[in-house]
GROMACS .gro file of C-alpha atoms in nm:
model
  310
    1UNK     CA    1  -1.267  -1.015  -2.137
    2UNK     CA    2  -1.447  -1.234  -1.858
    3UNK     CA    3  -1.216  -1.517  -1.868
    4UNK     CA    4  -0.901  -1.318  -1.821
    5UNK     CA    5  -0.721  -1.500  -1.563
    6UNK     CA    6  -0.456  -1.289  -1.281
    7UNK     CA    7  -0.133  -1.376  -1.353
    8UNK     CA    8   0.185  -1.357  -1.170
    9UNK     CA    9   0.203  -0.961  -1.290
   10UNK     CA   10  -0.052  -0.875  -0.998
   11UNK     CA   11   0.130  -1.059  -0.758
   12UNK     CA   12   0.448  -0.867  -0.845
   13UNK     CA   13   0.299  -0.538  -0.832
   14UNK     CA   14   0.139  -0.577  -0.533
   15UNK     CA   15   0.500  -0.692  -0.361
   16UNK     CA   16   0.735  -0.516  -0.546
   17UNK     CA   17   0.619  -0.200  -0.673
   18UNK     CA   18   0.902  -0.039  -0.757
   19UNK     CA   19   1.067  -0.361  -1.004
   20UNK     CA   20   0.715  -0.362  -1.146
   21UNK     CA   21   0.725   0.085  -1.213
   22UNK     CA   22   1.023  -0.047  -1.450
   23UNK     CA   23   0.821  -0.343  -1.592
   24UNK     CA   24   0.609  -0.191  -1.700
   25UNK     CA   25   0.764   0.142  -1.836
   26UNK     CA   26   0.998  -0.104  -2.028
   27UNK     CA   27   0.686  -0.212  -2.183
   28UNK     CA   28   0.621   0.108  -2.313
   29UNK     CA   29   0.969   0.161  -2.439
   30UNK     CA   30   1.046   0.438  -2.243
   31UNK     CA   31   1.391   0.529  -2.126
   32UNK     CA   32   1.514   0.820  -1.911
   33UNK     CA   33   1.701   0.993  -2.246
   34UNK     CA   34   1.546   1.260  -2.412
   35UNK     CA   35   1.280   1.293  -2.110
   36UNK     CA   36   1.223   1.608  -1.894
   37UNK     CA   37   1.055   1.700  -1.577
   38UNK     CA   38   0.849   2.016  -1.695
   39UNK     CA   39   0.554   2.107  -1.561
   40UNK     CA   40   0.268   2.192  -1.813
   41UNK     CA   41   0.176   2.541  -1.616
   42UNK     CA   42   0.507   2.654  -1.640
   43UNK     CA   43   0.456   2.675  -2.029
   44UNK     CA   44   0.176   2.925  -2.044
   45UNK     CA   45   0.274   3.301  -2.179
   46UNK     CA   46   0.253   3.605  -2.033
   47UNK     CA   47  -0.044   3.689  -2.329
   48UNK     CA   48  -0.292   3.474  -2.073
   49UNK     CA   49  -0.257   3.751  -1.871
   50UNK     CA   50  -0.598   3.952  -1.840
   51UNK     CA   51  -0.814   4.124  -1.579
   52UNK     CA   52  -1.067   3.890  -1.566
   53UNK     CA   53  -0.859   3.565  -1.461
   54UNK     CA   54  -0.536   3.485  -1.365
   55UNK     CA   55  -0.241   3.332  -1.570
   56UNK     CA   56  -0.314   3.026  -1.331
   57UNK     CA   57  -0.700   3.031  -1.388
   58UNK     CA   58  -0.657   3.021  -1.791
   59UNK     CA   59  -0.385   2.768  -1.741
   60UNK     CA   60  -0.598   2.532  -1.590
   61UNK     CA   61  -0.889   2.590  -1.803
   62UNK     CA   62  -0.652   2.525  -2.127
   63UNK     CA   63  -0.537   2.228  -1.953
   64UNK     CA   64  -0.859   2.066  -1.879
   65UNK     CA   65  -0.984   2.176  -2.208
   66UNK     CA   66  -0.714   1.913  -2.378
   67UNK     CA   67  -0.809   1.663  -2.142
   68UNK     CA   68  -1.205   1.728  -2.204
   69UNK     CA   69  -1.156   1.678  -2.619
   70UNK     CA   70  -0.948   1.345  -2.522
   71UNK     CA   71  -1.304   1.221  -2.286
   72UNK     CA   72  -1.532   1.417  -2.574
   73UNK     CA   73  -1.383   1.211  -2.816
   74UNK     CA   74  -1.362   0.861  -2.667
   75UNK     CA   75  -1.727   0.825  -2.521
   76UNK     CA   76  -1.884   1.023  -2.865
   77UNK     CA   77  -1.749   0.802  -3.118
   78UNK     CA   78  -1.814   0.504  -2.833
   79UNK     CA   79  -2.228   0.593  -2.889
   80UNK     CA   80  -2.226   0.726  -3.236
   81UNK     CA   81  -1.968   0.630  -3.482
   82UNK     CA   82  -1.798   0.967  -3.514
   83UNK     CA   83  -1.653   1.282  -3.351
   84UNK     CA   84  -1.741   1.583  -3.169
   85UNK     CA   85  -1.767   1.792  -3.461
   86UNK     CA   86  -2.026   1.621  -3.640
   87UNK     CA   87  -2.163   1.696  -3.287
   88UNK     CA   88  -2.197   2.064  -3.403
   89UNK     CA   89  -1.841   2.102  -3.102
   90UNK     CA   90  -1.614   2.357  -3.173
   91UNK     CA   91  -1.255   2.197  -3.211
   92UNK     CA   92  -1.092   2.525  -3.366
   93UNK     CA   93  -0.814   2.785  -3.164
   94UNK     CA   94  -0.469   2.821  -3.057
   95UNK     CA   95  -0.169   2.615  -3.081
   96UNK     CA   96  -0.137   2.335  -3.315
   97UNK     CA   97  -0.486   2.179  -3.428
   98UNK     CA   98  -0.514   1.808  -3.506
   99UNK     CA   99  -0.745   1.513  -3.614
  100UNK     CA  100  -0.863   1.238  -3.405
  101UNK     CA  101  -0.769   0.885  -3.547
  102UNK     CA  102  -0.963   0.600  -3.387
  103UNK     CA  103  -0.961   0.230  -3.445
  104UNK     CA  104  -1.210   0.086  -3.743
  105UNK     CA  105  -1.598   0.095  -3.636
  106UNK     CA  106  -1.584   0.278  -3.379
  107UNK     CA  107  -1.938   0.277  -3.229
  108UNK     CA  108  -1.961  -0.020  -2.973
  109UNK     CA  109  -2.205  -0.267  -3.028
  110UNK     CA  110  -2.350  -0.237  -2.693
  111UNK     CA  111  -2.548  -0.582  -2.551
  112UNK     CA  112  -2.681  -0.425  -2.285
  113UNK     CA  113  -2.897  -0.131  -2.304
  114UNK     CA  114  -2.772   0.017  -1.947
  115UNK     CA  115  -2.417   0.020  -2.051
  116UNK     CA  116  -2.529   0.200  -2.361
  117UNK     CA  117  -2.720   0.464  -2.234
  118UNK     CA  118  -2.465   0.518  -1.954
  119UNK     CA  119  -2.200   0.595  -2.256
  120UNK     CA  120  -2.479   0.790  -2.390
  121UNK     CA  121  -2.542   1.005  -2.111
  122UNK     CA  122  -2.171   1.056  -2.017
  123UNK     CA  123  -2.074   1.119  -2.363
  124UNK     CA  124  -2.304   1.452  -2.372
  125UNK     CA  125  -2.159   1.538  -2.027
  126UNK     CA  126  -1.773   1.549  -2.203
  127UNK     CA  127  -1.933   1.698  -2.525
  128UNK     CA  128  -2.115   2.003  -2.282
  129UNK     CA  129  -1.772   2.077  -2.084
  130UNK     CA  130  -1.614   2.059  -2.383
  131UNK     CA  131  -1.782   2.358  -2.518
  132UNK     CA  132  -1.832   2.537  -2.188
  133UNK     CA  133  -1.472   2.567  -2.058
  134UNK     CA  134  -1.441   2.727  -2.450
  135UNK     CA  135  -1.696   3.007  -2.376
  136UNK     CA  136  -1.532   3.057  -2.037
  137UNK     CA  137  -1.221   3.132  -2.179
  138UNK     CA  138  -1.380   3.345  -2.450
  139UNK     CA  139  -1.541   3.498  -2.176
  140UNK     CA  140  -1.222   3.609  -2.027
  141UNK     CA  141  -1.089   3.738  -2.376
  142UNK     CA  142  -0.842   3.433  -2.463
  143UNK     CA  143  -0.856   3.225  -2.719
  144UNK     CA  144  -0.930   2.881  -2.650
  145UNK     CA  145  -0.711   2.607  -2.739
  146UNK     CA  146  -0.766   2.384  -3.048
  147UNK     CA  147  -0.814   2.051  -3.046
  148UNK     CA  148  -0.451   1.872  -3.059
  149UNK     CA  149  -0.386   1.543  -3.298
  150UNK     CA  150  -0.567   1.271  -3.030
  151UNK     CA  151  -0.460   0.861  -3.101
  152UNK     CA  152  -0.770   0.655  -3.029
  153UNK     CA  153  -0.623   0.435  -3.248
  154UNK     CA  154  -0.292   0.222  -3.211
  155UNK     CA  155  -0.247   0.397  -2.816
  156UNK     CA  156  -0.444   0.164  -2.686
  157UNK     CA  157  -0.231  -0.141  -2.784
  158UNK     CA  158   0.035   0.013  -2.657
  159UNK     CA  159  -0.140   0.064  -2.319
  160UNK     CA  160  -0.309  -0.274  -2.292
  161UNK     CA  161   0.037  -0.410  -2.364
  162UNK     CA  162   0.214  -0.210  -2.093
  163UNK     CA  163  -0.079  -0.296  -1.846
  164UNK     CA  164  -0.024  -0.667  -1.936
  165UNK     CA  165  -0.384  -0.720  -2.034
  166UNK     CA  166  -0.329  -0.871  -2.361
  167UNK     CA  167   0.045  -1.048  -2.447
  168UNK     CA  168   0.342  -0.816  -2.584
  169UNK     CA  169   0.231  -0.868  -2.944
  170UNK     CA  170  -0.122  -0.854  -2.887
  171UNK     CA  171  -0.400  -0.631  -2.966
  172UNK     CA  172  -0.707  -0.444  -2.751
  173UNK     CA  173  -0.965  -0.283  -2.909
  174UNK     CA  174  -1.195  -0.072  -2.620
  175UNK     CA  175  -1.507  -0.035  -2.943
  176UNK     CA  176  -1.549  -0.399  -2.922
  177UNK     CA  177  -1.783  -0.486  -2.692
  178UNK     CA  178  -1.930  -0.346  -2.365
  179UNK     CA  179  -1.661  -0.477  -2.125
  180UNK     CA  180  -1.391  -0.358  -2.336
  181UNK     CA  181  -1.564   0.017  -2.350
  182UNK     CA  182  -1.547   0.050  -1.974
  183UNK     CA  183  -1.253  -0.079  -1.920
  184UNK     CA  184  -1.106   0.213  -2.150
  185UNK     CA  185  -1.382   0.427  -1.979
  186UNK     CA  186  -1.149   0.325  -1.645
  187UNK     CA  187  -0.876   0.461  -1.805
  188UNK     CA  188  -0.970   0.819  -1.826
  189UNK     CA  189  -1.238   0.880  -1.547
  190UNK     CA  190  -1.012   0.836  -1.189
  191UNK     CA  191  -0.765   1.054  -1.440
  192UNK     CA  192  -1.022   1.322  -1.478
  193UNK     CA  193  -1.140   1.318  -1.125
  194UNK     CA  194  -0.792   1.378  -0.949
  195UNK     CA  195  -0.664   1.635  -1.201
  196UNK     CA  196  -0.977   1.884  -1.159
  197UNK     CA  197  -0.855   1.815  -0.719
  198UNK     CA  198  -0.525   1.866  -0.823
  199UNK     CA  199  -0.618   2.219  -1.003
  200UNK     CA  200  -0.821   2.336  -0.731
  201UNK     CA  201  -0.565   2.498  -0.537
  202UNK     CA  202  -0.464   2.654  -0.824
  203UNK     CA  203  -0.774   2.868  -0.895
  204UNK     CA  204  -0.808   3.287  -0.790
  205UNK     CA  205  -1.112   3.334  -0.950
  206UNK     CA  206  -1.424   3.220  -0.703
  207UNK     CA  207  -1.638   3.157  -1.012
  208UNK     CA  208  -1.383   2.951  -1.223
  209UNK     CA  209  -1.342   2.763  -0.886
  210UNK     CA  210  -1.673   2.712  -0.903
  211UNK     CA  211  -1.735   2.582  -1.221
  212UNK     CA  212  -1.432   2.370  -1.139
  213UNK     CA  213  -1.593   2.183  -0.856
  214UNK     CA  214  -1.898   2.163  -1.084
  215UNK     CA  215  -1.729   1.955  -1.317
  216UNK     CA  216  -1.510   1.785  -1.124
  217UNK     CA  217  -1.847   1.598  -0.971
  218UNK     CA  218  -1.982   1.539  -1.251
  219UNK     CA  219  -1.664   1.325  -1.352
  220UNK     CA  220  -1.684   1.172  -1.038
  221UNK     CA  221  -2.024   1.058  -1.106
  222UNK     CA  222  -1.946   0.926  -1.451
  223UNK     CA  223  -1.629   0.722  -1.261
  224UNK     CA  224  -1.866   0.588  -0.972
  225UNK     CA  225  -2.087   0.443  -1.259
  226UNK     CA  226  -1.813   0.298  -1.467
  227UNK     CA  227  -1.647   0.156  -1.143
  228UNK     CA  228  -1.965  -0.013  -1.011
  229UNK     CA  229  -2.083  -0.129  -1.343
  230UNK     CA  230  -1.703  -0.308  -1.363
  231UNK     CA  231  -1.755  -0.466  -1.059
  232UNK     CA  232  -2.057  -0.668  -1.215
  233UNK     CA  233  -1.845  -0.815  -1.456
  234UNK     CA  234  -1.688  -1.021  -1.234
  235UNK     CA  235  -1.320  -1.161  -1.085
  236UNK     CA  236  -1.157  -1.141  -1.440
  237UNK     CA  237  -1.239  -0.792  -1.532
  238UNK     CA  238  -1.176  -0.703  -1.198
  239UNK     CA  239  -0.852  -0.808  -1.237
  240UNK     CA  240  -0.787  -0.664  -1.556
  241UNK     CA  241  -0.926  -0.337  -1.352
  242UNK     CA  242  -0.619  -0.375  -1.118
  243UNK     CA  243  -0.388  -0.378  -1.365
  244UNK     CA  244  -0.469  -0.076  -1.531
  245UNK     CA  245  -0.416   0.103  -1.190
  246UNK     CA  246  -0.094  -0.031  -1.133
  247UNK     CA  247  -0.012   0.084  -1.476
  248UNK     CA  248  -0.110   0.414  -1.357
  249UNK     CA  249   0.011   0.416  -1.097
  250UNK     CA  250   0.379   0.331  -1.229
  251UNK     CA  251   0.320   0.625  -1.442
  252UNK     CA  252   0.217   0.926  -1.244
  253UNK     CA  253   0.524   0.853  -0.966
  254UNK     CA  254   0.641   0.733  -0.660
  255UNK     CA  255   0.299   0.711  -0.482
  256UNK     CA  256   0.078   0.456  -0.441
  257UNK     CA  257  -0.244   0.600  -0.483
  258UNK     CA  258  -0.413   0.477  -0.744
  259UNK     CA  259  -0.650   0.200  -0.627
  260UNK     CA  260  -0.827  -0.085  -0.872
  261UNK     CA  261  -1.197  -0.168  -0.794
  262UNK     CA  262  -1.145  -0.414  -0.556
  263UNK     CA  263  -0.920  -0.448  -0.232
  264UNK     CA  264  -0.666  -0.705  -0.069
  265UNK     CA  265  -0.958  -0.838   0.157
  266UNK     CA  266  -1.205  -0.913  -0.151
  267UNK     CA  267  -1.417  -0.650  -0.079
  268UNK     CA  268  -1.548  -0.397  -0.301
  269UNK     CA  269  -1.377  -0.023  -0.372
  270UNK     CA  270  -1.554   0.207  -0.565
  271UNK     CA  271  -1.529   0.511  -0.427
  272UNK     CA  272  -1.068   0.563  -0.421
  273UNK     CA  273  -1.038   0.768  -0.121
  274UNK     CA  274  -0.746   0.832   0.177
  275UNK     CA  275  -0.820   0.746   0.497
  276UNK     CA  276  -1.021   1.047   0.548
  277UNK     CA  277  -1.243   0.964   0.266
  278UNK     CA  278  -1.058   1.222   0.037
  279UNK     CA  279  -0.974   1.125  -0.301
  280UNK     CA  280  -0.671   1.180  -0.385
  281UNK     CA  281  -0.510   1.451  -0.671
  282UNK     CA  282  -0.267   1.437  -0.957
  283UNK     CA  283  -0.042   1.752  -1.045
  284UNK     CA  284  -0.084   1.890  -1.432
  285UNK     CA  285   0.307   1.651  -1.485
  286UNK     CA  286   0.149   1.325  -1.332
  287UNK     CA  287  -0.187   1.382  -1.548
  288UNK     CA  288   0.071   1.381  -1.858
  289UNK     CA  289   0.238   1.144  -1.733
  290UNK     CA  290  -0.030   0.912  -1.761
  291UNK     CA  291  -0.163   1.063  -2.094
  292UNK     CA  292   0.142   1.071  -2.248
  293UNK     CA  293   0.257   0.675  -2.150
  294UNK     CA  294   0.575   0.810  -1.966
  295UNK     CA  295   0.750   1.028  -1.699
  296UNK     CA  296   0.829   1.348  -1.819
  297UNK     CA  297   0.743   1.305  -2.156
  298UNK     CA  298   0.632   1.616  -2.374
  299UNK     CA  299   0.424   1.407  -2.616
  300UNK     CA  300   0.275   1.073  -2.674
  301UNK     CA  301   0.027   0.767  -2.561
  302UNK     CA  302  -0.314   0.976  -2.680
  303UNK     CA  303  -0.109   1.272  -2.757
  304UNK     CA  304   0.124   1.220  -3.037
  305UNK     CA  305   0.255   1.556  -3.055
  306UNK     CA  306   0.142   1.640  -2.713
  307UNK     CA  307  -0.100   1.838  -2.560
  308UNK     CA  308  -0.170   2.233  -2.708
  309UNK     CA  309  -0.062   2.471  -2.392
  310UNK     CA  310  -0.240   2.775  -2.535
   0.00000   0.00000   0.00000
């Protein structure tokens, strides 16, 4: 992954954005038919309704409990070979339960040791939310939602494709080697960060807000470190880092927010904040937008049969 080389894709997406939004999508095979514009929080039933949270608050915690198995997932078998349930994780609940499929040997050969425990350390973090945004619903008297079917697997051929890091036939594997890991990592952590902002003004209940905020710094910890620790890989990854971001971004909409690891001047971007040093939030649609590999899509990318709305 060192020697990857920009091509004429970053040029383009930095100049014309919008062609590029179509690029890429076309890479994905994803046309406008059979697509809709529905908003995740619009799905949940009037049975989340109890005295101790708000249709909104259990909404969002189902949400980011989908979102959390997804992380869970990645960064466990990343350090250990195998899932969250041989983690002693609950995985069980509502809506349609599913098994996690990831690509052969899974645990990542890590050459260096700070990469490793980084992956180590984060992948108890997603493991620990994981179970307590479960108990927190419990708490409230709903069931939590079950794991859905997650693609760990062939997904990420599809994305590398899309981004244009590896040719249209071609193949990426993010358990291969340490630069490979956090460049998946990348995928998921700015993701994570903006959709717990993006909830925030969602939340009633102080101490679910609370929690909330909690997490979402945590996440923002884990992205700073996977961020900074992409920047020592040098100009190739770097670029590789940009594409991903432009993929992104041609994903979650019309904005331009998403920003790589690295500016137009040369100089180095790890924290991706506004003007006011904000950083910026996704709505629940442009979080599965990006999950899903498409606009309005109800399932796909590292859902296959989408997401489990409680």
């Amino acid at each position: 992954m060192k020697n990857l080389d920009p091509d004429s894709a970053i040029n383009q997406l930095i100049t014309r954005k919008q062609s590029s939004r179509r690029q890429m999508l076309k890479r994905l095979g994803l046309g406008a038919a059979g697509l809709t514009g529905l908003n995740y929080l619009a799905s949940r039933t009037e049975a989340q309704a109890q005295t101790s949270g708000s249709n909104e608050d259990v909404a969002v915690l189902q949400f980011a409990l989908n979102l959390e198995y997804l992380e869970a997932e990645y960064y466990t078998y990343a350090v250990t070979g195998h899932g969250i349930e041989e983690e002693g994780i609950g995985v069980s609940g509502s809506g349609n339960p599913g098994p996690t499929s990831v690509k052969e040997n899974p645990k990542v050969p890590f050459a260096d040791a700070a990469v490793e425990e980084y992956a180590r350390e984060i992948a108890q973090d997603e493991r620990r939310h994981v179970t307590y945004i479960r108990t927190a619903l419990q708490s409230l008297g709903i069931t939590p939602v079950a794991r859905p079917e997650i693609n760990l697997s062939t997904s990420w051929n599809q994305l590398a494709r899309a981004a244009g890091l590896v040719p249209a036939d071609g193949f990426f594997n993010p358990f291969a080697n340490d630069v490979n890991f956090l460049l998946g990592a990348f995928v998921f952590e700015d993701v994570g960060v903006t959709a717990y902002h993006g909830a925030a003004g969602l939340l009633t209940n102080k101490s679910v807000l609370s929690a909330a905020a909690g997490i979402l710094a945590v996440e923002a910890y884990h992205a700073a470190v996977i961020r900074t620790t992409l920047l020592d890989e040098g100009h190739g990854v770097i670029d590789a880092v940009k594409k991903i971001s432009d993929l992104r971004d041609a994903l979650d909409g019309s904005s331009d927010d998403d920003q790589g690891i690295s500016r137009r001047d040369g100089s180095f971007n790890i924290v991706p904040s506004d003007s006011n040093g904000i950083a910026f939030a996704r709505t629940a649609r442009q979080v599965l937008n990006i999950v899903y590999f498409a606009p309005g899509a109800l399932h796909g990318g590292f859902f296959p049969d989408g997401i489990n709305p409680g």
